[in-house]
PDB file of C-alpha atoms and ligand atoms in Angstrom:
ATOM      1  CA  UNK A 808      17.080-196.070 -47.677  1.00 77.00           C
ATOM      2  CA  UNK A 809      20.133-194.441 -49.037  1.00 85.00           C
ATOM      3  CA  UNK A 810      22.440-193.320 -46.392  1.00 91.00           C
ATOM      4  CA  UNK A 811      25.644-191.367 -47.163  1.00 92.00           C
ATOM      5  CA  UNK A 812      27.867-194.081 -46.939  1.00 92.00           C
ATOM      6  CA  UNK A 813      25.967-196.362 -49.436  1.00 95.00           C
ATOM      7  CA  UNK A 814      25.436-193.618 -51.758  1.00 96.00           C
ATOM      8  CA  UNK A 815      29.689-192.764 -51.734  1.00 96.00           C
ATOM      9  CA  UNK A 816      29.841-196.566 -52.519  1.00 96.00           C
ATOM     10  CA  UNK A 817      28.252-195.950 -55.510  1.00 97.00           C
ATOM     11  CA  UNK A 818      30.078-192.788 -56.798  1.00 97.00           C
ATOM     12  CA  UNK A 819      33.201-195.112 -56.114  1.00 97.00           C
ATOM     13  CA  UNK A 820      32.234-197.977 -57.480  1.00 97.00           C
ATOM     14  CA  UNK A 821      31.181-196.523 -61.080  1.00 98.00           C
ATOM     15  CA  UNK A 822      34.233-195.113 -63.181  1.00 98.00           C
ATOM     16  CA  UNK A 823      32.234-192.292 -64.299  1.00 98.00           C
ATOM     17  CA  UNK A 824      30.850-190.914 -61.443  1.00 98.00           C
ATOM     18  CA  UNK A 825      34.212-191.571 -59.717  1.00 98.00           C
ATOM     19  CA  UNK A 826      36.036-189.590 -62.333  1.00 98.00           C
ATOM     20  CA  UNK A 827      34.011-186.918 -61.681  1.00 98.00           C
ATOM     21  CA  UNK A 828      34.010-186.485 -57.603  1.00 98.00           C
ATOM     22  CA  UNK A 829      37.953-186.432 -58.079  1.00 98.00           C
ATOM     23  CA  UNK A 830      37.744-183.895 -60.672  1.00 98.00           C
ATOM     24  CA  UNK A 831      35.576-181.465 -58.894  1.00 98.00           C
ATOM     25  CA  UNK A 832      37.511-182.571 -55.521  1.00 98.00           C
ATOM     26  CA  UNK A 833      41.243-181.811 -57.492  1.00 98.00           C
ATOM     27  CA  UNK A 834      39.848-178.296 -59.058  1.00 98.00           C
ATOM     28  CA  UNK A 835      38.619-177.072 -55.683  1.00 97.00           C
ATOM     29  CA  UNK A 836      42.139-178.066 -54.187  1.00 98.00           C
ATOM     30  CA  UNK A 837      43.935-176.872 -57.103  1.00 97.00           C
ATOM     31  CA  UNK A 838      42.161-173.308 -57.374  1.00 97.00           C
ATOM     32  CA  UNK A 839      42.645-172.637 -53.318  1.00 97.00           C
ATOM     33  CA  UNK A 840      46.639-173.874 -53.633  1.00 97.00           C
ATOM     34  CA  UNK A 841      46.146-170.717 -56.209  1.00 97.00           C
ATOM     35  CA  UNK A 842      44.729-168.224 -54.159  1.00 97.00           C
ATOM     36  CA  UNK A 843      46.795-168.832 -51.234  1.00 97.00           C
ATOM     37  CA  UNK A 844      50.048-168.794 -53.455  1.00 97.00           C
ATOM     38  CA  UNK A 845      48.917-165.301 -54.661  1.00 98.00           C
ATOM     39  CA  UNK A 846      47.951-164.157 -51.190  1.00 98.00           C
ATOM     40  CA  UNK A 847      51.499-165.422 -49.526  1.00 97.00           C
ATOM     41  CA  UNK A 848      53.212-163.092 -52.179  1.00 97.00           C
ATOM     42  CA  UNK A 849      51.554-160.441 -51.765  1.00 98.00           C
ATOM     43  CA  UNK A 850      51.351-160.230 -47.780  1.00 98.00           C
ATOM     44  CA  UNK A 851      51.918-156.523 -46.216  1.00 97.00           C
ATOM     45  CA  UNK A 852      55.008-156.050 -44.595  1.00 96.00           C
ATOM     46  CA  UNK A 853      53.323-155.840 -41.145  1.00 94.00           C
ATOM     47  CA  UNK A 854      52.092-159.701 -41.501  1.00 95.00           C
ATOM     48  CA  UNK A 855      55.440-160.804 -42.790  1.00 95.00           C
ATOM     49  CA  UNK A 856      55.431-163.921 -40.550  1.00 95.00           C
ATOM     50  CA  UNK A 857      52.247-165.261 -41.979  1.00 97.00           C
ATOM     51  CA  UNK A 858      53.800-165.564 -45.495  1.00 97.00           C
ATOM     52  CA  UNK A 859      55.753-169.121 -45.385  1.00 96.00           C
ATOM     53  CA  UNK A 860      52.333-170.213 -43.475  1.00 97.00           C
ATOM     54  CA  UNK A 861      50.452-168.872 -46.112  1.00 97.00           C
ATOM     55  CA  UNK A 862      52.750-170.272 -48.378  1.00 97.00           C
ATOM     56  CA  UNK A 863      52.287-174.006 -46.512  1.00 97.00           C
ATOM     57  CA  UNK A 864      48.436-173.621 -46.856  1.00 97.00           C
ATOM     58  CA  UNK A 865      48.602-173.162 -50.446  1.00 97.00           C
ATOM     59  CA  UNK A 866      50.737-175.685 -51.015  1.00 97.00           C
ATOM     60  CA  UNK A 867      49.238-178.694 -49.099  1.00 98.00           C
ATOM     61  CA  UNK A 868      46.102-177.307 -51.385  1.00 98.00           C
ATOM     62  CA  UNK A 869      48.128-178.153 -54.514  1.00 98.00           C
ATOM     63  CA  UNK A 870      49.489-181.437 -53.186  1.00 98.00           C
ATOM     64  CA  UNK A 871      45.571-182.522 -52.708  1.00 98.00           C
ATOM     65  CA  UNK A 872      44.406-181.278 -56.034  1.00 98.00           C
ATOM     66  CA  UNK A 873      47.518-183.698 -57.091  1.00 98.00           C
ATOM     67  CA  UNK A 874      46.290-186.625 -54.941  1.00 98.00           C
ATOM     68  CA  UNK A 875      42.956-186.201 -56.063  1.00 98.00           C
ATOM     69  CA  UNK A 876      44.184-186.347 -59.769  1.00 98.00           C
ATOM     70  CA  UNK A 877      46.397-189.510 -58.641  1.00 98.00           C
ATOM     71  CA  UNK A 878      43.709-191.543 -57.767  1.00 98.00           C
ATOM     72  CA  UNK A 879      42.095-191.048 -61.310  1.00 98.00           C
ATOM     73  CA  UNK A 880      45.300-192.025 -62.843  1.00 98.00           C
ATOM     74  CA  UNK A 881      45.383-195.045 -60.472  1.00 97.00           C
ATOM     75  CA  UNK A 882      42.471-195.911 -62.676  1.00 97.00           C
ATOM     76  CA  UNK A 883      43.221-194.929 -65.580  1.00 98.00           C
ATOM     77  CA  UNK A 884      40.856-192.102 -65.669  1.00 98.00           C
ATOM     78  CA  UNK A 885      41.869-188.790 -66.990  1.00 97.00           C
ATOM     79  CA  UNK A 886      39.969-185.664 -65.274  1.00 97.00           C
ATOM     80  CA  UNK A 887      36.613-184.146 -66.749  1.00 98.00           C
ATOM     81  CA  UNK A 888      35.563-180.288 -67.125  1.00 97.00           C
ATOM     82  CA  UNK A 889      33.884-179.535 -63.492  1.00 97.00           C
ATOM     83  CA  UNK A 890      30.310-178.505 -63.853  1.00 98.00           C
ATOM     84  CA  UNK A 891      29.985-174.782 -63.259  1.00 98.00           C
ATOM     85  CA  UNK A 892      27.090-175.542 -61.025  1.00 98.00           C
ATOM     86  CA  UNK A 893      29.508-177.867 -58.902  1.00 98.00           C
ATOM     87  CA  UNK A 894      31.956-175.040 -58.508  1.00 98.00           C
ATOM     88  CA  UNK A 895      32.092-174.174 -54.537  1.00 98.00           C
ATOM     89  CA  UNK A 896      35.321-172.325 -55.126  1.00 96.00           C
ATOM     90  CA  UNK A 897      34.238-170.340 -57.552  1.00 96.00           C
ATOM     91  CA  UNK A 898      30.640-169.683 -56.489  1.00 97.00           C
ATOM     92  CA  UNK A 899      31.891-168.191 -52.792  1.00 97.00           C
ATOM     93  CA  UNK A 900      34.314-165.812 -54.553  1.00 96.00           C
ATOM     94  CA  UNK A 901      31.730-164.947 -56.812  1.00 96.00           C
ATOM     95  CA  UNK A 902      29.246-164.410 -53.930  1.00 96.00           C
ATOM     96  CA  UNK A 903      31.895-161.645 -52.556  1.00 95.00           C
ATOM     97  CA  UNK A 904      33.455-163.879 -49.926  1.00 95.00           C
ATOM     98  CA  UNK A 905      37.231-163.949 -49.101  1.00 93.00           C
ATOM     99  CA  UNK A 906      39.324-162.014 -51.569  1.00 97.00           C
ATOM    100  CA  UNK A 907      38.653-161.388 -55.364  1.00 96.00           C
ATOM    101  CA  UNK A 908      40.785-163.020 -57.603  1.00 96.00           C
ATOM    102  CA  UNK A 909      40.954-159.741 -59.334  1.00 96.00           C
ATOM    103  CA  UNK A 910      42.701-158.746 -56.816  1.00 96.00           C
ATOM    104  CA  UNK A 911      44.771-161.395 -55.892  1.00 97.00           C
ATOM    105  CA  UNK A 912      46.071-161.207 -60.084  1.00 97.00           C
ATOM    106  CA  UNK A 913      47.161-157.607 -59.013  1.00 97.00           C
ATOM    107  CA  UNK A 914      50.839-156.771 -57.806  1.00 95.00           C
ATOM    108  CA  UNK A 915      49.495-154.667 -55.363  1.00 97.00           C
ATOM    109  CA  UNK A 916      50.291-155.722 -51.438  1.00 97.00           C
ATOM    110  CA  UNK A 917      47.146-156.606 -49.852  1.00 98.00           C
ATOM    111  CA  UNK A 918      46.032-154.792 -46.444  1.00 97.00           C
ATOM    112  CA  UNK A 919      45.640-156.031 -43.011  1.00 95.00           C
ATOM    113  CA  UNK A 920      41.935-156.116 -43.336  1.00 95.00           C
ATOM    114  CA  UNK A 921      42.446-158.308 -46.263  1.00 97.00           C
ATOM    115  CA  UNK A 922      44.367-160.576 -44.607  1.00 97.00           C
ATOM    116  CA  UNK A 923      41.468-160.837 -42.074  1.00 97.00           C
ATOM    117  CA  UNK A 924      38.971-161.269 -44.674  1.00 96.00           C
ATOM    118  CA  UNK A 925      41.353-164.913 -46.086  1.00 97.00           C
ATOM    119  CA  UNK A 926      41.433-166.170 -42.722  1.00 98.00           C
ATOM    120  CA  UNK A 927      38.078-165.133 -41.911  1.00 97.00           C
ATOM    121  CA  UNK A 928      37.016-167.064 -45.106  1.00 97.00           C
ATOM    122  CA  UNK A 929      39.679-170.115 -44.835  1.00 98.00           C
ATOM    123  CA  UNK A 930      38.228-170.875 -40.990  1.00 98.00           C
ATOM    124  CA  UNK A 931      35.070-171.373 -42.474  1.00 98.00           C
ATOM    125  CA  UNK A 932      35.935-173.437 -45.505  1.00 98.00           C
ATOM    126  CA  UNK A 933      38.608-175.738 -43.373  1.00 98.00           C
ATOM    127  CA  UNK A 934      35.935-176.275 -41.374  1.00 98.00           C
ATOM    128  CA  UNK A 935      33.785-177.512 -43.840  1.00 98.00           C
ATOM    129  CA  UNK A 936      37.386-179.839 -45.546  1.00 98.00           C
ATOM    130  CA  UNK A 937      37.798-180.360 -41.872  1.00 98.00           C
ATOM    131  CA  UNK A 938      34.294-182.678 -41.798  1.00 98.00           C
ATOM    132  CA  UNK A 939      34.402-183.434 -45.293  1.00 97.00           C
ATOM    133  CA  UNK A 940      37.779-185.415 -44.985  1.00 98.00           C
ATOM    134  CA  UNK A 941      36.532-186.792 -41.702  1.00 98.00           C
ATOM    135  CA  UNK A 942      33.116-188.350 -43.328  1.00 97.00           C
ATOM    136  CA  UNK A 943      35.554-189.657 -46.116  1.00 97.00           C
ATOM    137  CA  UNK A 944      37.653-191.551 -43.762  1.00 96.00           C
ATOM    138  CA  UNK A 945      34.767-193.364 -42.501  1.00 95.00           C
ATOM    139  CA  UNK A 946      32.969-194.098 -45.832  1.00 96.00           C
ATOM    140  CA  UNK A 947      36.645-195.092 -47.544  1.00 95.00           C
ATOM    141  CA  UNK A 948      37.722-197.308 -44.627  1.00 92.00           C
ATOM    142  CA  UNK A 949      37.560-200.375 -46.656  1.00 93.00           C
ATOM    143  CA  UNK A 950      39.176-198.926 -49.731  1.00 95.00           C
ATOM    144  CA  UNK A 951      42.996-198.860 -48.620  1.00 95.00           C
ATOM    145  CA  UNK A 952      44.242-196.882 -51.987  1.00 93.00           C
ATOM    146  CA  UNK A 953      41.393-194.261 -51.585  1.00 96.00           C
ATOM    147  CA  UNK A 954      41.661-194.289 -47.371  1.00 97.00           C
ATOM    148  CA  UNK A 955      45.129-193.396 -47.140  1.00 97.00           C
ATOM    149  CA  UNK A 956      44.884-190.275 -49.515  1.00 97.00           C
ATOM    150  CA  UNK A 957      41.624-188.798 -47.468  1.00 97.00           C
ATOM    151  CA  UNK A 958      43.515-189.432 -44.402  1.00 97.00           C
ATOM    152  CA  UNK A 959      46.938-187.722 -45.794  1.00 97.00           C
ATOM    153  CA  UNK A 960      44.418-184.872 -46.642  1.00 98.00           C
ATOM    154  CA  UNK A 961      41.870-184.996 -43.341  1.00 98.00           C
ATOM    155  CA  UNK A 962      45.031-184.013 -41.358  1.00 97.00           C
ATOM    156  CA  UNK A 963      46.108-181.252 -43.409  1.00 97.00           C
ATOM    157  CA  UNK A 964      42.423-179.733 -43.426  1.00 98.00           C
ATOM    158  CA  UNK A 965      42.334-180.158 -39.565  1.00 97.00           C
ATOM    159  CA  UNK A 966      46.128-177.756 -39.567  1.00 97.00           C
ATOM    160  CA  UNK A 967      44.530-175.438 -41.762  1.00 98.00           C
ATOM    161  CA  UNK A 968      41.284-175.353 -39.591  1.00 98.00           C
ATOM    162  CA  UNK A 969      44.264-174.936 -36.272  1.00 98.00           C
ATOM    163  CA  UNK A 970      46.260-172.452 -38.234  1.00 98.00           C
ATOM    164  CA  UNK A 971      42.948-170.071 -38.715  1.00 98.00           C
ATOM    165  CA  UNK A 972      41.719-170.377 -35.876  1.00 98.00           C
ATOM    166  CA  UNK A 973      45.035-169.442 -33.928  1.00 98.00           C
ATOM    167  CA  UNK A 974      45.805-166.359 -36.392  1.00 98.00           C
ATOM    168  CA  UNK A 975      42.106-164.783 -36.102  1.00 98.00           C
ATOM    169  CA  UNK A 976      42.321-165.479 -32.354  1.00 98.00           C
ATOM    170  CA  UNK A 977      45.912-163.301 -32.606  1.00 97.00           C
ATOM    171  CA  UNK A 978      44.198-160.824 -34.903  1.00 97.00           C
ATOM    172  CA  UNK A 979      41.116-160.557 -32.791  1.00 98.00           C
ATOM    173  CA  UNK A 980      43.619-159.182 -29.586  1.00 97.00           C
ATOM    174  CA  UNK A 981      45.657-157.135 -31.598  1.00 96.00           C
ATOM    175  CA  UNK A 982      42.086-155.238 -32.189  1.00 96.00           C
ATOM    176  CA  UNK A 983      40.499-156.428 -35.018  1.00 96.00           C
ATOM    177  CA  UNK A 984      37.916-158.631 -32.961  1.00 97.00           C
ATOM    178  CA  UNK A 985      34.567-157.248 -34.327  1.00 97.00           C
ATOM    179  CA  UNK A 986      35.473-157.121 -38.007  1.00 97.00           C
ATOM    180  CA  UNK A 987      36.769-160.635 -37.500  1.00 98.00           C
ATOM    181  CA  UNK A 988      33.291-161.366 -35.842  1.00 98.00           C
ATOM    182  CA  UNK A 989      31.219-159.977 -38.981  1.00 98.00           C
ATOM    183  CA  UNK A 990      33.478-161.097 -41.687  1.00 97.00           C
ATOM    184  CA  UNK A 991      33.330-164.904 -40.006  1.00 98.00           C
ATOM    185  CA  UNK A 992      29.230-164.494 -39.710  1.00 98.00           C
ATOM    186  CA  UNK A 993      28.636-163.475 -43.218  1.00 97.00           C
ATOM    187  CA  UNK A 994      31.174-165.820 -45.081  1.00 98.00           C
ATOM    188  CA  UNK A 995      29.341-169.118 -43.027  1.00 98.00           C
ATOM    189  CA  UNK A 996      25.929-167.399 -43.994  1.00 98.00           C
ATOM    190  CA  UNK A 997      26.765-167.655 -47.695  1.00 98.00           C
ATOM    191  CA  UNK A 998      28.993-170.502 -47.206  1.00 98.00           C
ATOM    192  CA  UNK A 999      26.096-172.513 -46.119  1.00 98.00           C
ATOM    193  CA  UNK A1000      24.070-171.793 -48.845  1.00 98.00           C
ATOM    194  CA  UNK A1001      26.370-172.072 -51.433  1.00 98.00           C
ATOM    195  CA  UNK A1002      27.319-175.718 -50.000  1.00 98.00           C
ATOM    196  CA  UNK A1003      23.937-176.517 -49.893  1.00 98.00           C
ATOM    197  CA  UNK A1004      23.357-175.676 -53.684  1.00 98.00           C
ATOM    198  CA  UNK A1005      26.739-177.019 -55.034  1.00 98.00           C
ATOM    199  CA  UNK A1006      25.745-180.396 -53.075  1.00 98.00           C
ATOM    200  CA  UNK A1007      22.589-180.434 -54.945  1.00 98.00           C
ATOM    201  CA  UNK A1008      24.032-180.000 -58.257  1.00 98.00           C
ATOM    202  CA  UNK A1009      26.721-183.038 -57.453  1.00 98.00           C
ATOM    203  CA  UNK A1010      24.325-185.472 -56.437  1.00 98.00           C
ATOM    204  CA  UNK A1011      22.126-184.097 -59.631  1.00 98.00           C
ATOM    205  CA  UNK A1012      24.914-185.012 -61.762  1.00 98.00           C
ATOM    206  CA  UNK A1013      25.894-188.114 -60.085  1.00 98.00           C
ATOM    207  CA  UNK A1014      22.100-189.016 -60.280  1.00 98.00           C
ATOM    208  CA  UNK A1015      21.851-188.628 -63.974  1.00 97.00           C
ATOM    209  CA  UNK A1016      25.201-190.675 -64.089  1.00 98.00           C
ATOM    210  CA  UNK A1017      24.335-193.567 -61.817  1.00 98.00           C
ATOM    211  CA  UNK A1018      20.953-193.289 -63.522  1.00 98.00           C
ATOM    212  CA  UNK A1019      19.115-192.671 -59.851  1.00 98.00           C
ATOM    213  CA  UNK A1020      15.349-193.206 -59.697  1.00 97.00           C
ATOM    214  CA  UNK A1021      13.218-189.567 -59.306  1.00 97.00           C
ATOM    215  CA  UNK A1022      12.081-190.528 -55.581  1.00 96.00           C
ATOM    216  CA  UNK A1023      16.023-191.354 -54.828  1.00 97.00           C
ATOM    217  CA  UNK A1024      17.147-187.879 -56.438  1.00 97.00           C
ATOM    218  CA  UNK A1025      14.159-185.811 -53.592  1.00 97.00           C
ATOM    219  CA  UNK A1026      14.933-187.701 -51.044  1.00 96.00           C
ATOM    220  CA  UNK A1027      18.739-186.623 -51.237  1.00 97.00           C
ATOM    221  CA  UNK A1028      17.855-183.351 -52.107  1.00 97.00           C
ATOM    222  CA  UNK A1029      15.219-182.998 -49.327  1.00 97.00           C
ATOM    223  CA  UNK A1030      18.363-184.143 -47.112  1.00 97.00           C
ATOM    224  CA  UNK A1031      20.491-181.659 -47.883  1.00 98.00           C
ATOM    225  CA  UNK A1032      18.202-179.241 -47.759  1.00 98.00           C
ATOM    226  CA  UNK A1033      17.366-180.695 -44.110  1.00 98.00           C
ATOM    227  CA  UNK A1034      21.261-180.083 -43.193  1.00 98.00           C
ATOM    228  CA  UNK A1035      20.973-176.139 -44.269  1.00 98.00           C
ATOM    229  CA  UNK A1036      17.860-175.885 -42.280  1.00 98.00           C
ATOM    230  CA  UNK A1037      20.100-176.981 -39.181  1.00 98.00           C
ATOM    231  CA  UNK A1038      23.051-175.145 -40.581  1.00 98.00           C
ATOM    232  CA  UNK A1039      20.886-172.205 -40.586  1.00 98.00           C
ATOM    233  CA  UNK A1040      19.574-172.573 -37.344  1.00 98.00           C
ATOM    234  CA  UNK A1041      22.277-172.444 -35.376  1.00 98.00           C
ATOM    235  CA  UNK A1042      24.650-175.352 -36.791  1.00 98.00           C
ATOM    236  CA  UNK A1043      26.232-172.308 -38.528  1.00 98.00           C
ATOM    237  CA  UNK A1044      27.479-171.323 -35.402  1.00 98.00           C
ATOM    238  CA  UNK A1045      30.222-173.938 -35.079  1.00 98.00           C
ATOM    239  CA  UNK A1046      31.862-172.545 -38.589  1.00 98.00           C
ATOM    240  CA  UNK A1047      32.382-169.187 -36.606  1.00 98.00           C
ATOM    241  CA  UNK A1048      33.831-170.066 -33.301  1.00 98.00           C
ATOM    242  CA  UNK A1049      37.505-169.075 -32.487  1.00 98.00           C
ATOM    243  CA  UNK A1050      39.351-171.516 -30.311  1.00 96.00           C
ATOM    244  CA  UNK A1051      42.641-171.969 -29.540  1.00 96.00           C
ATOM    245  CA  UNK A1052      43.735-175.515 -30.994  1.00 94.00           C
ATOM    246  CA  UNK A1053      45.822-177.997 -29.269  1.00 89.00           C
ATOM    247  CA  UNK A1054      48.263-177.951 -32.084  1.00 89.00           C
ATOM    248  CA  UNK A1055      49.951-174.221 -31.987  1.00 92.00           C
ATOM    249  CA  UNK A1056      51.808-173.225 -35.229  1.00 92.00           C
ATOM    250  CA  UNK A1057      50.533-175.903 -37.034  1.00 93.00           C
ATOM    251  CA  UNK A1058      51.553-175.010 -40.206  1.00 93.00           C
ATOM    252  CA  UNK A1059      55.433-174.512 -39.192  1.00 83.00           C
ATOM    253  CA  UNK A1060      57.003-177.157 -41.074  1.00 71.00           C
ATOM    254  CA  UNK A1061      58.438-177.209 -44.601  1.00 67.00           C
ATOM    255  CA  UNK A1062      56.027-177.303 -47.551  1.00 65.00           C
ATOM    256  CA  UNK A1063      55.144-180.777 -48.799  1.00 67.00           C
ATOM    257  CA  UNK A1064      57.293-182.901 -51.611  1.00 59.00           C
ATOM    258  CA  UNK A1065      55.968-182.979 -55.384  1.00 56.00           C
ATOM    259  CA  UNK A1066      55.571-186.389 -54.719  1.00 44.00           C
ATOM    260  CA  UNK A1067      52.732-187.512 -56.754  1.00 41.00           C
TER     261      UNK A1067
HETATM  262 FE1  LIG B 431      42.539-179.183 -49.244  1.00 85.49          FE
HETATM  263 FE1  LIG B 432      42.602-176.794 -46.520  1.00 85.49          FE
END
């Protein structure tokens, strides 16, 4: 019975399927370092504080997409095209969700309600690098060279996850609480799906890599189409709930070193 740990063992273990978990990982990384360099330049005047935050997100994005692409080099592996199936990035902002990058290639400032639809959108994808790193850490624990880049990562996802959740709860009392509501309901409604398909196409193409029987393939996919069904239920619930986290400001500090 495959469980998630064995079946990481596998994608780690195999150079191929390897390179290509760290070249979807870096791209995802790479394009939200992007989007969150565009949105700290063009932040309205009236959210001028959020900017070097902004700024921070995007670039502890960019320093993962460079970790990711670090470990491949550790191994001699250069990156591969990512599937377009295997895109989450690019599937949620083509499903409408957070901001377009149309307009985040414009010079024009974005709104307040724009800035509620990123952080809307960012607390529920850090959420979902939030648990993502955290499974990592425990399926990587006996890899040191692979461990200690999730966890450098893992607690950078769980700032971002703080840093949303203490802006939306600031938003929400300045008077913005029900479009904060709405806009957090329908990004983890299509986030959820869209997770659910791009995990099907990755363990599709790692399943045609590894050269996975059929009956392996269903049972995975039947598993994470199980997840959604909770997700869906009510698991979605967790991606939309605004708390305030133990660690205020937590994206204060100076953006990281191009270190790798
Ligand atoms: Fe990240
Ligand atoms: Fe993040």
């Amino acid at each position: 019975m495959p469980t998630a740990k064995t079946i990481f063992e596998e994608i780690f273990d195999n150079e191929n399927a390897f390179r290509l978990f760290c070249s979807i990982a870096a791209s995802g990384e790479a394009q939200g370092g992007w989007e969150n360099g565009r949105i700290a330049d063009l932040v309205p005047s009236a959210e001028q504080d959020l900017a070097p935050k902004i700024a921070r997100h995007g670039a502890d994005e960019d320093k993962h997409g460079r970790i990711f692409n670090a470990l491949l080099r550790k191994r001699g592996l250069d990156p591969v095209p990512v599937p377009p199936d295997t895109d989450y990035t690019m599937r949620l902002e083509k499903a409408g969700i957070g901001l377009a990058h149309s307009r985040l290639r414009a010079e024009q400032k974005l709104t307040e309600h724009d800035i509620v639809t990123y952080l809307a959108h960012s607390r529920v994808t850090e959420q979902r690098a939030s648990e993502q790193m955290r499974a990592l850490r425990k399926f990587t624990a006996d890899r040191p060279e692979i461990a200690r880049a999730i966890r450098a990562i893992s607690t950078d996802e769980d700032n971002h996850l703080a840093y949303c959740n203490e802006e939306l709860l600031r938003l929400a009392a300045a008077g913005h609480e029900q479009v904060i509501r709405h806009t957090l309901r329908t990004a983890a409604m299509a986030e959820i799906a869209i997770y659910r398909d791009v995990s099907k196409a990755v363990m599709a193409h790692m399943g045609s890599i590894l050269g996975w029987p059929k009956a392996k393939s269903a049972l995975l996919a039947a598993g994470i189409q199980a997840f959604y069904i909770y997700e869906r239920l009510g698991g979605w619930r967790r991606m939309v709930s605004l708390r305030m986290p133990a660690r205020r400001n937590a994206l204060c500090g100076p953006a990281p070193v191009h270190s790798r």
